[in-house]
């Protein structure tokens, strides 16, 4: 599989980094994983969005899903593509997207998108890639996703805090793409729905990941400090998910 970082900014896009979004490609299969603000244009600069096999949205926060409406416009009112495209979303997300689009009944929104609501333990096959979902602790329902193809494994955390599931999720991952919004030791005041870079490192070590890629690093955090903190806990390679960077898994 090839992972391309379309954007990795936490919360808000910046001039040089869209919010969270990734392109995953393997053979003839391509997938857009999180549709953060600004990532549709980065996606369209690399592939024809009408040829995507699936979209995966970890959770319904704007920095992970707002550009789904860019794809909607592209497919419904711009250049066409192969529709409907499967869109894997957390439970309850379909109605929220449809509400925003004003979509009911036979609306074109449901002609271009085939929403599939997934939850903890669900598995799906998209082309040559198998997807396995794990529900993780966040302010809204968040699914981490494990992608398996040809004996290789890519795991993406979405946004999450410490809790059930996260410690096992990197198990056997060749590449663990993990949120690391913060740095420093966790205290009673630390925000409970995000991870520190040190925690990302600890999870990668626990699961025996091949490499760790830190993403969703806050603009308040120095990236080099985040890498250093994660490297104290994880002996394998640690990289920042810089926009435009590519990883072969
Ligand atoms: Zn986020």
PDB file of C-alpha atoms and ligand atoms in Angstrom:
ATOM      1  CA  UNK A   1       0.000   0.000   0.000  1.00  0.00           C
ATOM      2  CA  UNK A   2       1.044   3.578  -0.503  1.00  0.00           C
ATOM      3  CA  UNK A   3      -0.011   6.240   1.988  1.00  0.00           C
ATOM      4  CA  UNK A   4       0.038   9.875   0.866  1.00  0.00           C
ATOM      5  CA  UNK A   5      -0.515  12.625   3.416  1.00  0.00           C
ATOM      6  CA  UNK A   6      -2.922  15.188   1.932  1.00  0.00           C
ATOM      7  CA  UNK A   7      -3.028  17.136   5.178  1.00  0.00           C
ATOM      8  CA  UNK A   8      -2.331  16.559   8.847  1.00  0.00           C
ATOM      9  CA  UNK A   9      -3.146  19.787  10.705  1.00  0.00           C
ATOM     10  CA  UNK A  10      -5.100  19.430  13.949  1.00  0.00           C
ATOM     11  CA  UNK A  11      -8.391  21.260  14.231  1.00  0.00           C
ATOM     12  CA  UNK A  12      -7.856  23.945  11.611  1.00  0.00           C
ATOM     13  CA  UNK A  13      -6.062  23.978   8.264  1.00  0.00           C
ATOM     14  CA  UNK A  14      -3.107  26.295   7.852  1.00  0.00           C
ATOM     15  CA  UNK A  15      -1.725  28.025   4.759  1.00  0.00           C
ATOM     16  CA  UNK A  16       0.666  25.144   4.187  1.00  0.00           C
ATOM     17  CA  UNK A  17      -1.145  22.177   5.711  1.00  0.00           C
ATOM     18  CA  UNK A  18      -4.781  21.141   5.233  1.00  0.00           C
ATOM     19  CA  UNK A  19      -6.557  19.350   8.064  1.00  0.00           C
ATOM     20  CA  UNK A  20      -6.511  15.537   8.291  1.00  0.00           C
ATOM     21  CA  UNK A  21      -6.746  13.573   5.053  1.00  0.00           C
ATOM     22  CA  UNK A  22      -4.881  10.702   3.414  1.00  0.00           C
ATOM     23  CA  UNK A  23      -4.847   8.894   0.105  1.00  0.00           C
ATOM     24  CA  UNK A  24      -4.316   5.137   0.313  1.00  0.00           C
ATOM     25  CA  UNK A  25      -3.555   3.241  -2.880  1.00  0.00           C
ATOM     26  CA  UNK A  26      -2.876  -0.414  -3.549  1.00  0.00           C
ATOM     27  CA  UNK A  27      -2.920  -1.879  -7.045  1.00  0.00           C
ATOM     28  CA  UNK A  28      -6.152  -0.735  -8.688  1.00  0.00           C
ATOM     29  CA  UNK A  29      -7.730   0.243  -5.360  1.00  0.00           C
ATOM     30  CA  UNK A  30      -7.750   3.807  -4.035  1.00  0.00           C
ATOM     31  CA  UNK A  31      -9.308   5.253  -0.921  1.00  0.00           C
ATOM     32  CA  UNK A  32      -9.630   8.693   0.682  1.00  0.00           C
ATOM     33  CA  UNK A  33      -9.210   8.356   4.429  1.00  0.00           C
ATOM     34  CA  UNK A  34     -10.588  11.359   6.288  1.00  0.00           C
ATOM     35  CA  UNK A  35     -11.742  14.402   4.351  1.00  0.00           C
ATOM     36  CA  UNK A  36     -10.344  17.253   6.397  1.00  0.00           C
ATOM     37  CA  UNK A  37     -10.613  20.868   5.371  1.00  0.00           C
ATOM     38  CA  UNK A  38      -8.483  21.549   2.300  1.00  0.00           C
ATOM     39  CA  UNK A  39      -7.766  17.930   1.417  1.00  0.00           C
ATOM     40  CA  UNK A  40     -10.180  17.626  -1.522  1.00  0.00           C
ATOM     41  CA  UNK A  41      -7.972  19.835  -3.687  1.00  0.00           C
ATOM     42  CA  UNK A  42      -4.873  17.903  -2.640  1.00  0.00           C
ATOM     43  CA  UNK A  43      -6.682  14.675  -3.508  1.00  0.00           C
ATOM     44  CA  UNK A  44      -7.805  16.011  -6.884  1.00  0.00           C
ATOM     45  CA  UNK A  45      -4.253  17.085  -7.679  1.00  0.00           C
ATOM     46  CA  UNK A  46      -3.187  13.431  -7.452  1.00  0.00           C
ATOM     47  CA  UNK A  47      -6.088  11.271  -8.640  1.00  0.00           C
ATOM     48  CA  UNK A  48      -9.426  11.704 -10.387  1.00  0.00           C
ATOM     49  CA  UNK A  49     -11.770  11.761  -7.378  1.00  0.00           C
ATOM     50  CA  UNK A  50     -14.390  10.037  -9.532  1.00  0.00           C
ATOM     51  CA  UNK A  51     -12.268   6.885  -9.599  1.00  0.00           C
ATOM     52  CA  UNK A  52     -12.092   6.388  -5.811  1.00  0.00           C
ATOM     53  CA  UNK A  53     -13.273   3.016  -4.539  1.00  0.00           C
ATOM     54  CA  UNK A  54     -14.205   4.284  -1.079  1.00  0.00           C
ATOM     55  CA  UNK A  55     -14.074   7.087   1.454  1.00  0.00           C
ATOM     56  CA  UNK A  56     -13.425   6.391   5.140  1.00  0.00           C
ATOM     57  CA  UNK A  57     -14.325   9.011   7.750  1.00  0.00           C
ATOM     58  CA  UNK A  58     -13.060   8.394  11.277  1.00  0.00           C
ATOM     59  CA  UNK A  59     -15.421  10.833  12.981  1.00  0.00           C
ATOM     60  CA  UNK A  60     -17.703  13.774  12.386  1.00  0.00           C
ATOM     61  CA  UNK A  61     -15.519  16.713  13.303  1.00  0.00           C
ATOM     62  CA  UNK A  62     -14.987  19.290  10.575  1.00  0.00           C
ATOM     63  CA  UNK A  63     -11.218  18.794  10.430  1.00  0.00           C
ATOM     64  CA  UNK A  64     -11.878  15.179   9.352  1.00  0.00           C
ATOM     65  CA  UNK A  65     -14.996  15.372   7.203  1.00  0.00           C
ATOM     66  CA  UNK A  66     -15.833  18.833   5.807  1.00  0.00           C
ATOM     67  CA  UNK A  67     -14.379  18.195   2.332  1.00  0.00           C
ATOM     68  CA  UNK A  68     -16.726  15.279   1.748  1.00  0.00           C
ATOM     69  CA  UNK A  69     -18.973  18.022   0.376  1.00  0.00           C
ATOM     70  CA  UNK A  70     -16.262  18.935  -2.124  1.00  0.00           C
ATOM     71  CA  UNK A  71     -16.471  15.385  -3.463  1.00  0.00           C
ATOM     72  CA  UNK A  72     -20.260  15.601  -3.432  1.00  0.00           C
ATOM     73  CA  UNK A  73     -20.182  18.701  -5.623  1.00  0.00           C
ATOM     74  CA  UNK A  74     -17.610  17.129  -7.934  1.00  0.00           C
ATOM     75  CA  UNK A  75     -19.695  14.003  -8.481  1.00  0.00           C
ATOM     76  CA  UNK A  76     -23.143  15.579  -8.514  1.00  0.00           C
ATOM     77  CA  UNK A  77     -22.618  18.821 -10.403  1.00  0.00           C
ATOM     78  CA  UNK A  78     -19.123  18.657 -11.888  1.00  0.00           C
ATOM     79  CA  UNK A  79     -17.250  15.905 -13.605  1.00  0.00           C
ATOM     80  CA  UNK A  80     -18.840  12.552 -13.085  1.00  0.00           C
ATOM     81  CA  UNK A  81     -17.309   9.350 -11.815  1.00  0.00           C
ATOM     82  CA  UNK A  82     -18.220   5.859 -10.808  1.00  0.00           C
ATOM     83  CA  UNK A  83     -21.117   6.254  -8.384  1.00  0.00           C
ATOM     84  CA  UNK A  84     -22.217   5.540  -5.807  1.00  0.00           C
ATOM     85  CA  UNK A  85     -18.970   5.654  -3.880  1.00  0.00           C
ATOM     86  CA  UNK A  86     -18.931   3.759  -0.590  1.00  0.00           C
ATOM     87  CA  UNK A  87     -18.492   6.095   2.372  1.00  0.00           C
ATOM     88  CA  UNK A  88     -17.684   4.346   5.658  1.00  0.00           C
ATOM     89  CA  UNK A  89     -18.791   6.523   8.573  1.00  0.00           C
ATOM     90  CA  UNK A  90     -19.436   6.106  12.312  1.00  0.00           C
ATOM     91  CA  UNK A  91     -22.911   5.226  13.496  1.00  0.00           C
ATOM     92  CA  UNK A  92     -25.287   8.170  13.188  1.00  0.00           C
ATOM     93  CA  UNK A  93     -23.169  10.152  10.727  1.00  0.00           C
ATOM     94  CA  UNK A  94     -25.337   9.574   7.655  1.00  0.00           C
ATOM     95  CA  UNK A  95     -28.207  11.660   8.983  1.00  0.00           C
ATOM     96  CA  UNK A  96     -25.878  14.480   9.972  1.00  0.00           C
ATOM     97  CA  UNK A  97     -24.320  14.698   6.508  1.00  0.00           C
ATOM     98  CA  UNK A  98     -27.725  14.391   4.842  1.00  0.00           C
ATOM     99  CA  UNK A  99     -29.141  17.146   7.040  1.00  0.00           C
ATOM    100  CA  UNK A 100     -26.393  19.520   5.970  1.00  0.00           C
ATOM    101  CA  UNK A 101     -26.909  18.630   2.299  1.00  0.00           C
ATOM    102  CA  UNK A 102     -30.677  19.013   2.693  1.00  0.00           C
ATOM    103  CA  UNK A 103     -30.968  15.499   1.332  1.00  0.00           C
ATOM    104  CA  UNK A 104     -34.096  13.418   1.694  1.00  0.00           C
ATOM    105  CA  UNK A 105     -35.667  10.626  -0.353  1.00  0.00           C
ATOM    106  CA  UNK A 106     -34.253  10.416  -3.874  1.00  0.00           C
ATOM    107  CA  UNK A 107     -31.870  13.347  -3.461  1.00  0.00           C
ATOM    108  CA  UNK A 108     -28.733  13.197  -5.631  1.00  0.00           C
ATOM    109  CA  UNK A 109     -26.700  13.054  -2.410  1.00  0.00           C
ATOM    110  CA  UNK A 110     -27.771   9.429  -2.012  1.00  0.00           C
ATOM    111  CA  UNK A 111     -27.142   8.767  -5.692  1.00  0.00           C
ATOM    112  CA  UNK A 112     -23.442   9.608  -5.435  1.00  0.00           C
ATOM    113  CA  UNK A 113     -22.774   8.340  -1.889  1.00  0.00           C
ATOM    114  CA  UNK A 114     -23.492   4.902  -0.471  1.00  0.00           C
ATOM    115  CA  UNK A 115     -23.147   5.483   3.276  1.00  0.00           C
ATOM    116  CA  UNK A 116     -22.116   2.465   5.323  1.00  0.00           C
ATOM    117  CA  UNK A 117     -22.237   3.021   9.073  1.00  0.00           C
ATOM    118  CA  UNK A 118     -19.579   0.996  10.886  1.00  0.00           C
ATOM    119  CA  UNK A 119     -18.807   0.410  14.525  1.00  0.00           C
ATOM    120  CA  UNK A 120     -16.375  -1.454  16.750  1.00  0.00           C
ATOM    121  CA  UNK A 121     -15.508  -4.858  15.287  1.00  0.00           C
ATOM    122  CA  UNK A 122     -16.938  -4.309  11.801  1.00  0.00           C
ATOM    123  CA  UNK A 123     -14.958  -5.547   8.798  1.00  0.00           C
ATOM    124  CA  UNK A 124     -15.316  -4.635   5.121  1.00  0.00           C
ATOM    125  CA  UNK A 125     -13.533  -5.359   1.862  1.00  0.00           C
ATOM    126  CA  UNK A 126     -12.761  -2.597  -0.627  1.00  0.00           C
ATOM    127  CA  UNK A 127     -11.059  -3.904  -3.746  1.00  0.00           C
ATOM    128  CA  UNK A 128      -7.797  -5.435  -2.609  1.00  0.00           C
ATOM    129  CA  UNK A 129      -7.844  -3.871   0.871  1.00  0.00           C
ATOM    130  CA  UNK A 130      -9.570  -5.261   3.960  1.00  0.00           C
ATOM    131  CA  UNK A 131     -10.805  -2.702   6.483  1.00  0.00           C
ATOM    132  CA  UNK A 132     -11.300  -3.453  10.179  1.00  0.00           C
ATOM    133  CA  UNK A 133     -12.800  -0.832  12.470  1.00  0.00           C
ATOM    134  CA  UNK A 134     -12.224  -0.223  16.176  1.00  0.00           C
ATOM    135  CA  UNK A 135     -14.253   2.290  18.160  1.00  0.00           C
ATOM    136  CA  UNK A 136     -12.005   4.553  20.217  1.00  0.00           C
ATOM    137  CA  UNK A 137     -12.637   7.136  22.900  1.00  0.00           C
ATOM    138  CA  UNK A 138     -13.209  10.661  21.568  1.00  0.00           C
ATOM    139  CA  UNK A 139     -15.660  13.517  22.102  1.00  0.00           C
ATOM    140  CA  UNK A 140     -17.813  11.968  19.343  1.00  0.00           C
ATOM    141  CA  UNK A 141     -17.811   8.379  18.026  1.00  0.00           C
ATOM    142  CA  UNK A 142     -14.429   7.747  16.364  1.00  0.00           C
ATOM    143  CA  UNK A 143     -13.370   4.668  14.433  1.00  0.00           C
ATOM    144  CA  UNK A 144      -9.757   3.708  14.043  1.00  0.00           C
ATOM    145  CA  UNK A 145      -9.207   1.679  10.897  1.00  0.00           C
ATOM    146  CA  UNK A 146      -6.830  -1.148  10.133  1.00  0.00           C
ATOM    147  CA  UNK A 147      -6.053  -1.740   6.460  1.00  0.00           C
ATOM    148  CA  UNK A 148      -4.665  -5.110   5.413  1.00  0.00           C
ATOM    149  CA  UNK A 149      -3.451  -5.960   1.922  1.00  0.00           C
ATOM    150  CA  UNK A 150      -0.960  -8.526   0.649  1.00  0.00           C
ATOM    151  CA  UNK A 151       0.205  -9.318   4.172  1.00  0.00           C
ATOM    152  CA  UNK A 152       0.965  -5.683   4.997  1.00  0.00           C
ATOM    153  CA  UNK A 153      -0.879  -3.601   7.587  1.00  0.00           C
ATOM    154  CA  UNK A 154      -1.555   0.121   7.948  1.00  0.00           C
ATOM    155  CA  UNK A 155      -3.367   1.355  11.069  1.00  0.00           C
ATOM    156  CA  UNK A 156      -4.845   4.851  11.462  1.00  0.00           C
ATOM    157  CA  UNK A 157      -6.057   6.021  14.862  1.00  0.00           C
ATOM    158  CA  UNK A 158      -8.321   8.899  13.882  1.00  0.00           C
ATOM    159  CA  UNK A 159      -8.637  11.162  16.941  1.00  0.00           C
ATOM    160  CA  UNK A 160      -8.674   9.482  20.324  1.00  0.00           C
ATOM    161  CA  UNK A 161      -7.724   9.554  23.951  1.00  0.00           C
ATOM    162  CA  UNK A 162      -6.368   6.736  26.055  1.00  0.00           C
ATOM    163  CA  UNK A 163      -8.846   3.962  26.618  1.00  0.00           C
ATOM    164  CA  UNK A 164     -10.068   0.557  25.639  1.00  0.00           C
ATOM    165  CA  UNK A 165      -8.852  -0.498  22.216  1.00  0.00           C
ATOM    166  CA  UNK A 166      -6.084   1.988  21.607  1.00  0.00           C
ATOM    167  CA  UNK A 167      -3.401  -0.064  23.351  1.00  0.00           C
ATOM    168  CA  UNK A 168      -4.036  -3.064  21.107  1.00  0.00           C
ATOM    169  CA  UNK A 169      -4.683  -1.262  17.875  1.00  0.00           C
ATOM    170  CA  UNK A 170      -1.113  -1.020  16.638  1.00  0.00           C
ATOM    171  CA  UNK A 171      -0.653  -4.761  17.097  1.00  0.00           C
ATOM    172  CA  UNK A 172       1.379  -5.977  14.161  1.00  0.00           C
ATOM    173  CA  UNK A 173       1.055  -2.756  12.154  1.00  0.00           C
ATOM    174  CA  UNK A 174       3.797  -2.237   9.607  1.00  0.00           C
ATOM    175  CA  UNK A 175       2.947   1.465   9.734  1.00  0.00           C
ATOM    176  CA  UNK A 176       1.016   3.061  12.599  1.00  0.00           C
ATOM    177  CA  UNK A 177      -0.406   6.472  11.701  1.00  0.00           C
ATOM    178  CA  UNK A 178      -1.273   7.849  15.115  1.00  0.00           C
ATOM    179  CA  UNK A 179      -2.602  11.144  16.322  1.00  0.00           C
ATOM    180  CA  UNK A 180      -0.252  13.024  18.639  1.00  0.00           C
ATOM    181  CA  UNK A 181      -2.022  16.277  19.299  1.00  0.00           C
ATOM    182  CA  UNK A 182      -0.060  17.109  22.426  1.00  0.00           C
ATOM    183  CA  UNK A 183       3.279  16.564  24.151  1.00  0.00           C
ATOM    184  CA  UNK A 184       4.295  16.241  27.790  1.00  0.00           C
ATOM    185  CA  UNK A 185       3.241  14.091  30.701  1.00  0.00           C
ATOM    186  CA  UNK A 186      -0.478  13.513  31.137  1.00  0.00           C
ATOM    187  CA  UNK A 187      -1.961  15.134  34.239  1.00  0.00           C
ATOM    188  CA  UNK A 188      -5.470  15.516  35.592  1.00  0.00           C
ATOM    189  CA  UNK A 189      -5.771  18.664  33.483  1.00  0.00           C
ATOM    190  CA  UNK A 190      -4.702  17.037  30.190  1.00  0.00           C
ATOM    191  CA  UNK A 191      -7.455  16.902  27.586  1.00  0.00           C
ATOM    192  CA  UNK A 192      -8.845  13.379  27.726  1.00  0.00           C
ATOM    193  CA  UNK A 193      -9.837  12.976  24.061  1.00  0.00           C
ATOM    194  CA  UNK A 194      -6.412  13.318  22.439  1.00  0.00           C
ATOM    195  CA  UNK A 195      -3.019  11.614  22.803  1.00  0.00           C
ATOM    196  CA  UNK A 196       0.440  12.914  23.546  1.00  0.00           C
ATOM    197  CA  UNK A 197       3.381  12.010  21.322  1.00  0.00           C
ATOM    198  CA  UNK A 198       4.807   9.943  24.179  1.00  0.00           C
ATOM    199  CA  UNK A 199       1.580   7.963  24.395  1.00  0.00           C
ATOM    200  CA  UNK A 200       1.653   7.370  20.631  1.00  0.00           C
ATOM    201  CA  UNK A 201       5.173   6.020  21.062  1.00  0.00           C
ATOM    202  CA  UNK A 202       4.128   3.790  23.925  1.00  0.00           C
ATOM    203  CA  UNK A 203       1.211   2.371  21.925  1.00  0.00           C
ATOM    204  CA  UNK A 204       3.472   1.724  18.911  1.00  0.00           C
ATOM    205  CA  UNK A 205       5.960  -0.095  21.164  1.00  0.00           C
ATOM    206  CA  UNK A 206       3.218  -2.088  22.888  1.00  0.00           C
ATOM    207  CA  UNK A 207       1.874  -3.293  19.542  1.00  0.00           C
ATOM    208  CA  UNK A 208       5.258  -3.934  17.987  1.00  0.00           C
ATOM    209  CA  UNK A 209       4.633  -1.540  15.108  1.00  0.00           C
ATOM    210  CA  UNK A 210       7.185  -1.389  12.317  1.00  0.00           C
ATOM    211  CA  UNK A 211       7.195   2.390  12.146  1.00  0.00           C
ATOM    212  CA  UNK A 212       5.283   5.256  13.719  1.00  0.00           C
ATOM    213  CA  UNK A 213       4.017   8.279  11.821  1.00  0.00           C
ATOM    214  CA  UNK A 214       2.804  11.119  14.039  1.00  0.00           C
ATOM    215  CA  UNK A 215      -0.126  13.134  12.728  1.00  0.00           C
ATOM    216  CA  UNK A 216      -2.650  15.724  13.960  1.00  0.00           C
ATOM    217  CA  UNK A 217       0.128  17.511  15.858  1.00  0.00           C
ATOM    218  CA  UNK A 218      -1.169  20.774  17.297  1.00  0.00           C
ATOM    219  CA  UNK A 219       0.167  24.048  15.912  1.00  0.00           C
ATOM    220  CA  UNK A 220       1.155  24.768  19.525  1.00  0.00           C
ATOM    221  CA  UNK A 221       3.580  21.827  19.486  1.00  0.00           C
ATOM    222  CA  UNK A 222       7.083  21.745  18.005  1.00  0.00           C
ATOM    223  CA  UNK A 223       7.203  18.767  15.637  1.00  0.00           C
ATOM    224  CA  UNK A 224      10.813  17.906  16.533  1.00  0.00           C
ATOM    225  CA  UNK A 225       9.884  17.807  20.208  1.00  0.00           C
ATOM    226  CA  UNK A 226       6.966  15.514  19.424  1.00  0.00           C
ATOM    227  CA  UNK A 227       9.227  13.144  17.475  1.00  0.00           C
ATOM    228  CA  UNK A 228      11.780  13.171  20.299  1.00  0.00           C
ATOM    229  CA  UNK A 229       9.127  12.408  22.903  1.00  0.00           C
ATOM    230  CA  UNK A 230       7.693   9.501  20.889  1.00  0.00           C
ATOM    231  CA  UNK A 231      11.205   8.164  20.226  1.00  0.00           C
ATOM    232  CA  UNK A 232      11.829   7.908  23.969  1.00  0.00           C
ATOM    233  CA  UNK A 233       9.098   5.268  24.110  1.00  0.00           C
ATOM    234  CA  UNK A 234       9.413   3.588  20.707  1.00  0.00           C
ATOM    235  CA  UNK A 235      12.676   2.284  19.256  1.00  0.00           C
ATOM    236  CA  UNK A 236      11.500   2.035  15.628  1.00  0.00           C
ATOM    237  CA  UNK A 237      11.495   4.880  13.115  1.00  0.00           C
ATOM    238  CA  UNK A 238       9.307   7.875  14.029  1.00  0.00           C
ATOM    239  CA  UNK A 239       8.275  10.329  11.319  1.00  0.00           C
ATOM    240  CA  UNK A 240       5.984  13.337  11.111  1.00  0.00           C
ATOM    241  CA  UNK A 241       3.083  13.170   8.652  1.00  0.00           C
ATOM    242  CA  UNK A 242       4.220  16.228   6.725  1.00  0.00           C
ATOM    243  CA  UNK A 243       1.784  17.327   4.041  1.00  0.00           C
ATOM    244  CA  UNK A 244       2.667  15.751   0.708  1.00  0.00           C
ATOM    245  CA  UNK A 245       4.810  13.013   2.216  1.00  0.00           C
ATOM    246  CA  UNK A 246       4.431   9.450   0.957  1.00  0.00           C
ATOM    247  CA  UNK A 247       5.005   6.145   2.716  1.00  0.00           C
ATOM    248  CA  UNK A 248       5.195   2.680   1.214  1.00  0.00           C
ATOM    249  CA  UNK A 249       3.683   0.167   3.593  1.00  0.00           C
TER     250      UNK A 249
HETATM  251 ZN1  LIG B   1      -9.127  16.331  14.650  1.00  0.00          ZN
END
